[in-house]
XYZ file of C-alpha atoms in Angstrom:
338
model
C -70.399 20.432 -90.446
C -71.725 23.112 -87.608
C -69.064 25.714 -87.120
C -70.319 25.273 -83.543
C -67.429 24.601 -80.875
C -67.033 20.676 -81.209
C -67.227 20.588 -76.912
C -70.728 22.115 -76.963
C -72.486 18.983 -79.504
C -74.255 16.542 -77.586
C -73.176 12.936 -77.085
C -75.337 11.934 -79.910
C -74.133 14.656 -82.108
C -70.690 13.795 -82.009
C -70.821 10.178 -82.170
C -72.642 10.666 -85.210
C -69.598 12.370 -86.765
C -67.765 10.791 -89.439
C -64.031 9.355 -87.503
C -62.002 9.965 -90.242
C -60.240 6.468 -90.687
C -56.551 6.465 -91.086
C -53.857 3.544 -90.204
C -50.338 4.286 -91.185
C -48.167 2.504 -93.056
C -45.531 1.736 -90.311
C -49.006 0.732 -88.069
C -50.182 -1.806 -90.931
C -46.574 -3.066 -90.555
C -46.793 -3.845 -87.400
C -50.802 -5.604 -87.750
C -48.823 -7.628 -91.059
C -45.774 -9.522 -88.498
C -47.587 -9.861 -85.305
C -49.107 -12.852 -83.922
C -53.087 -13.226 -84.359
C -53.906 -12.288 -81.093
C -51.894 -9.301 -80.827
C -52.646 -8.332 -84.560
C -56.821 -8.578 -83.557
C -55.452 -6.003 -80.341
C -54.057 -3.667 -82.985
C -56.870 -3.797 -85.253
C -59.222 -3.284 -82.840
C -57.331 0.430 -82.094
C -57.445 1.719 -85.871
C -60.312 -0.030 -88.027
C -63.545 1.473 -87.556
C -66.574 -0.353 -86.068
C -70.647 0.290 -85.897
C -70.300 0.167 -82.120
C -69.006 4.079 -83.195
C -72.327 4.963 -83.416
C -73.445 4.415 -80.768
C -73.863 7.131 -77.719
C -74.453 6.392 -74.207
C -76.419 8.478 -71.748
C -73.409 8.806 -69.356
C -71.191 9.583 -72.638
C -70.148 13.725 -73.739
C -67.897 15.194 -76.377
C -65.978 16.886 -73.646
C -65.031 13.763 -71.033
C -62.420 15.899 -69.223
C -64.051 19.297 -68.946
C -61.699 21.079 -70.817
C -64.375 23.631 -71.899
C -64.730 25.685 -68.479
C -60.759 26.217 -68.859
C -60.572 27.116 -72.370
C -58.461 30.231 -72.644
C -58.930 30.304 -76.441
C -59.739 27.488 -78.754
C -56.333 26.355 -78.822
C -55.273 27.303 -75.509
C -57.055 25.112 -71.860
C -55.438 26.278 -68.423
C -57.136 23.867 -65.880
C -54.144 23.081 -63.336
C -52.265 26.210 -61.756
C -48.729 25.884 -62.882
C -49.671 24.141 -66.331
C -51.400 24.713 -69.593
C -52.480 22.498 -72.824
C -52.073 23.518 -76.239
C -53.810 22.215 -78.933
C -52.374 22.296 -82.069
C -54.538 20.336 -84.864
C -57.362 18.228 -85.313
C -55.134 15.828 -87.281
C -53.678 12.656 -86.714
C -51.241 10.334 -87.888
C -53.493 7.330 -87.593
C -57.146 8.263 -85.841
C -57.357 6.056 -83.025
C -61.245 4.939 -82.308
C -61.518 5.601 -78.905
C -60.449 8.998 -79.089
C -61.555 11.165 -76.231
C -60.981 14.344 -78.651
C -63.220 12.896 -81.281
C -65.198 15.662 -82.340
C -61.703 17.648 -82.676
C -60.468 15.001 -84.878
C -63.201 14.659 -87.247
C -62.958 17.834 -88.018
C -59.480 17.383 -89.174
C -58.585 21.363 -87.650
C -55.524 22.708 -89.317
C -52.649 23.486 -87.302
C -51.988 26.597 -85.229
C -51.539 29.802 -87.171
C -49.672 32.747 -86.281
C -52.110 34.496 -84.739
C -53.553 31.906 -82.403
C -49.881 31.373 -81.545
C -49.061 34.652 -80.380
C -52.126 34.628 -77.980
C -50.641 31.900 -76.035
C -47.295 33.295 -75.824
C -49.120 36.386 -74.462
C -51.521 34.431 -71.951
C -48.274 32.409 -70.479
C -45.980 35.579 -70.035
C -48.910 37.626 -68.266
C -49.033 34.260 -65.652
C -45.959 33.325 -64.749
C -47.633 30.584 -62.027
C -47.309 28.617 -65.756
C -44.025 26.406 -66.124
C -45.310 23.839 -68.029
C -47.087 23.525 -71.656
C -48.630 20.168 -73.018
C -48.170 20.016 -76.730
C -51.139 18.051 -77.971
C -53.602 17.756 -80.633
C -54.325 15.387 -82.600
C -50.738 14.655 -83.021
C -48.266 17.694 -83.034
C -46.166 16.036 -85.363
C -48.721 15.247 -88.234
C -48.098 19.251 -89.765
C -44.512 18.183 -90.768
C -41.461 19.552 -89.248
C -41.888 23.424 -90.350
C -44.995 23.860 -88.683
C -43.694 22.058 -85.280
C -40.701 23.647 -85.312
C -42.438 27.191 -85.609
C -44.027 25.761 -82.374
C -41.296 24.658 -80.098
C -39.525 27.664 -80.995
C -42.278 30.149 -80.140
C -42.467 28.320 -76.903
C -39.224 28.355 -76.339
C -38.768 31.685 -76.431
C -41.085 32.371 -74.020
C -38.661 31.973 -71.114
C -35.667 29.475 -70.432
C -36.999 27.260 -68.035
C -40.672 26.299 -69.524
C -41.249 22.686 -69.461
C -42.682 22.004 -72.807
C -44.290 18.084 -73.222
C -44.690 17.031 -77.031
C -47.642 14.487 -76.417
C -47.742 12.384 -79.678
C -48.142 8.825 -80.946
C -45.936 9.542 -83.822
C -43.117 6.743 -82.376
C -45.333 3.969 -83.341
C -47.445 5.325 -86.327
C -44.952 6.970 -87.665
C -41.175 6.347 -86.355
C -39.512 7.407 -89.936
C -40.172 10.685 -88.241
C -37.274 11.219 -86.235
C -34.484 12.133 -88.458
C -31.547 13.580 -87.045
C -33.224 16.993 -87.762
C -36.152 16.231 -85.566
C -33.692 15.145 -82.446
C -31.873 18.510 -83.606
C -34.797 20.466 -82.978
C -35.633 18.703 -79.881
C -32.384 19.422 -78.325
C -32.521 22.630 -79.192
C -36.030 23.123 -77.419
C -34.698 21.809 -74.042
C -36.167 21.295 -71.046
C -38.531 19.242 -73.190
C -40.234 15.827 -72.705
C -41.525 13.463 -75.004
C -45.234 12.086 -74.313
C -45.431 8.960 -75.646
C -48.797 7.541 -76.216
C -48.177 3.032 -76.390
C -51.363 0.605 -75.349
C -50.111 -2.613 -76.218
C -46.446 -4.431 -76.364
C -46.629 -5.437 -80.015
C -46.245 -1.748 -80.709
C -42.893 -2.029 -80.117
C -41.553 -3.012 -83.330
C -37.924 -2.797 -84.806
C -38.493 0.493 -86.395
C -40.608 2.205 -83.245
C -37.788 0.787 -80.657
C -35.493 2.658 -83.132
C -37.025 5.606 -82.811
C -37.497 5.750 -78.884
C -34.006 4.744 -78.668
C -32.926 7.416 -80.696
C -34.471 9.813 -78.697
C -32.874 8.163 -75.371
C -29.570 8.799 -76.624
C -30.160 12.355 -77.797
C -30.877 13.174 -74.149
C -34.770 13.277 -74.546
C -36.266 11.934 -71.368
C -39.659 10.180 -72.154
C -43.118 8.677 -70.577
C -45.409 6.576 -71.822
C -49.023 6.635 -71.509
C -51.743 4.048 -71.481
C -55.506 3.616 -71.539
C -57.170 0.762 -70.515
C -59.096 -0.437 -73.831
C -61.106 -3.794 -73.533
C -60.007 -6.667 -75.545
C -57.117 -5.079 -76.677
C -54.799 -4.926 -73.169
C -57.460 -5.449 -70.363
C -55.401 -8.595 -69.133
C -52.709 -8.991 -66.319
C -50.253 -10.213 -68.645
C -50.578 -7.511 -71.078
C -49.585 -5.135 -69.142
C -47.153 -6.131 -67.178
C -45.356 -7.023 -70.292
C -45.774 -3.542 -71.910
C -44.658 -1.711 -68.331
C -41.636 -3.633 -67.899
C -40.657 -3.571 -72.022
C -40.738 0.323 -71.254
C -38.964 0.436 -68.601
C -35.794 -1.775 -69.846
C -35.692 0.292 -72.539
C -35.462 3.903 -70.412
C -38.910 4.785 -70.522
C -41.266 5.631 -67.495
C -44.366 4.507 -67.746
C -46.404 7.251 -65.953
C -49.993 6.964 -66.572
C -52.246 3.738 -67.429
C -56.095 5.790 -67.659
C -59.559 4.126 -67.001
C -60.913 5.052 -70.522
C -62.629 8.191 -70.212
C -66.736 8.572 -71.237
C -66.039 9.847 -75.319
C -68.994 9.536 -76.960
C -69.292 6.469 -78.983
C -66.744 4.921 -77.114
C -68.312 1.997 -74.363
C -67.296 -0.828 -76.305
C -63.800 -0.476 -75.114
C -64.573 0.292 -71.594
C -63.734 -1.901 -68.797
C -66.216 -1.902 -66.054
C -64.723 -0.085 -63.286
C -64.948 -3.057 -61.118
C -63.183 -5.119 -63.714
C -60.613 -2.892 -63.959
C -59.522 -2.261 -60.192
C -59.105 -6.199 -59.691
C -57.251 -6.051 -62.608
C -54.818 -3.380 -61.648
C -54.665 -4.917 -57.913
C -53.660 -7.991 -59.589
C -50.738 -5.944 -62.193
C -49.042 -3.892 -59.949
C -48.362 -6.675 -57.820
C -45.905 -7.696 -60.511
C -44.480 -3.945 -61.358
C -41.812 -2.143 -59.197
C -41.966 1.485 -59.094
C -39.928 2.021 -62.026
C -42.308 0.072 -64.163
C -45.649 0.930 -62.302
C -47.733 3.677 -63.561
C -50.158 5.624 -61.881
C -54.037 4.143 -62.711
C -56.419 7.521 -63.097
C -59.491 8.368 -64.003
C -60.144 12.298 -65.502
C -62.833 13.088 -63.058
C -66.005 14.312 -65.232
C -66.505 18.027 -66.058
C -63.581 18.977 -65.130
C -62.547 17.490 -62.040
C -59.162 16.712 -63.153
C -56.798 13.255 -62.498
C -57.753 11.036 -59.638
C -55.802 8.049 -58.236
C -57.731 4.620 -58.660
C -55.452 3.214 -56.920
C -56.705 5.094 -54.126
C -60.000 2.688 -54.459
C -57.665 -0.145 -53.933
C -55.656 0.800 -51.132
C -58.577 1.992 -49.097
C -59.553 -1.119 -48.365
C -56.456 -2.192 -46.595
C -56.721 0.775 -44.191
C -58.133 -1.504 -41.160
C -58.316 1.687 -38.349
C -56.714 5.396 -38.685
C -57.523 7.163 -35.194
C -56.311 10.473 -35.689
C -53.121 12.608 -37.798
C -49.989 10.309 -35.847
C -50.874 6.319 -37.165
C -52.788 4.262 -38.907
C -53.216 0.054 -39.185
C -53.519 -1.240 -42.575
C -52.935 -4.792 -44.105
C -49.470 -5.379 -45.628
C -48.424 -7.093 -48.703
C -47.428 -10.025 -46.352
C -50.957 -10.508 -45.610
C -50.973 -9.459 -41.816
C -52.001 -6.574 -39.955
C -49.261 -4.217 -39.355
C -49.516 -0.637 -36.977
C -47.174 2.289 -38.644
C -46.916 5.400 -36.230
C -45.451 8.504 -36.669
């Protein structure tokens, strides 16, 4: 494969690349005791398909932009007071609608030293930066030396860095967190864990274990979501996985509108679709169970609100900076001044 910088193929390029095609043994666990339906929605997220192949004009390799705010290959600073590491190209399972997919087919090995030291440099020399994303791939697929080297490193940087360790690892791989690994994330305080969940029959015996364990170590966690078609693009779905979350001390915090991957459109739900959809969801979700629904604006425009789309519409009159009148859940017309 081109050594070229996997952001910079074309749409066609990249959905001609080869997905590598891993499911997990815990994942094929979970496909083996669900129901049909939900074992065709878990499917669906790990075995490959020909619709792969396919590239559409609106589709890129780089859906969120993050090549204008690459510091280094490893390293993207796009909002002020935050920054996203990369650490690997590998997975635990490969996920087929993976915005990163020209990253992941190229399997990258993890961080080295070297890389690593440039983004300790690059975070002390802007202090504006209190947060890190630990991503990937999946930060926990180069075994516990290589993410411990991490979290440490980072760590060290200063005291009060918020680090987030974005992974799927809890469902494809919950045997992961030993009492060493809750060790090390105690140690690495203030530290979040990123979970990555689309569908309620993820939730097995042996994930709940592990996000429980994690609970009661003092690891606060939230869950994110995309919206996939025929896997969770349904009311019930959702609400389901949202409140499941919730009871169990999670905060759901983001459900995404899929972003435009390259050889991706057969799991996207029309936008349309999918604002009637959430209009009809949240309805059902209290604010500890509602996410936020967001789109990654294209090249680079960062997270916006759909919900924003929705409520619009119930804005009947705003006259100027002191009121507005706007239609209430009630159904009637209400005036809120201020």
């Amino acid at each position: 494969m081109s050594e070229k910088n996997w952001r910079e193929f074309s749409a066609a390029e990249t959905a001609d690349f080869v997905q590598p095609v891993l499911i997990s043994s815990a994942f094929k666990k979970l496909i083996e005791e669900a129901e049909p339906e939900d074992a065709r929605a878990l499917r669906l997220q790990v075995e490959p398909s020909v619709h792969e192949k396919t590239a559409c004009p609106y589709e890129t390799s780089d859906p969120l932009g993050e090549q204008k705010y690459c510091i280094t290959p490893y390293l993207v600073h796009q909002y002020e007071n935050r920054v996203l590491l990369i650490t690997t190209g590998k997975c635990l399972s490969y996920c087929r609608y993976c915005f990163r997919r020209g990253l992941t087919a190229r399997s990258q090995n993890y961080i080295g030293d070297k890389e690593l030291k440039e983004v300790k440099d690059y975070i002390k020399q802007n202090p504006q930066v209190t947060e890190i994303l630990v991503s990937g791939g999946d930060p926990l697929s180069g075994g516990f030396e290589k993410l411990e080297k991490v979290l440490k490193e980072l760590r060290s940087i200063k005291k009060d860095l918020l680090i987030r360790l974005c992974t799927r690892a809890p469902i494809f791989a919950p045997g992961l967190f030993t009492e060493k690994l809750l060790h090390l994330l105690k140690q690495v305080r203030p530290l979040w864990l990123i979970l990555h969940i689309n569908h309620p029959a993820e939730l097995g015996k042996e994930q709940k274990m592990a996000l429980s364990s994690c609970i009661e170590a003092g690891i606060p966690i939230q869950s994110q979501t995309v919206l996939l078609k025929g896997i969770n693009d349904n009311e019930k779905t959702l609400v389901k996985l949202f409140h499941s979350l919730a009871c169990m001390g999670i905060k759901p915090g983001y459900l995404f509108q899929l972003d435009p991957a390259a050889g991706t459109s057969h799991f996207r739900v029309p936008l349309k679709e999918a604002l009637e959809l959430w209009e009809r969801a949240e309805s059902k979700l209290s604010g500890l169970s509602r996410p936020k629904f967001v789109a990654d604006l294209p090249g680079g425009g960062g997270k916006f609100p759909l919900s924003a789309l929705i409520y619009s519409k119930k804005i009947i009159e705003q006259k100027d900076d002191f009121g507005f009148t706007a239609l209430g859940i009630d159904g009637v017309i209400h005036k809120y001044t201020y």
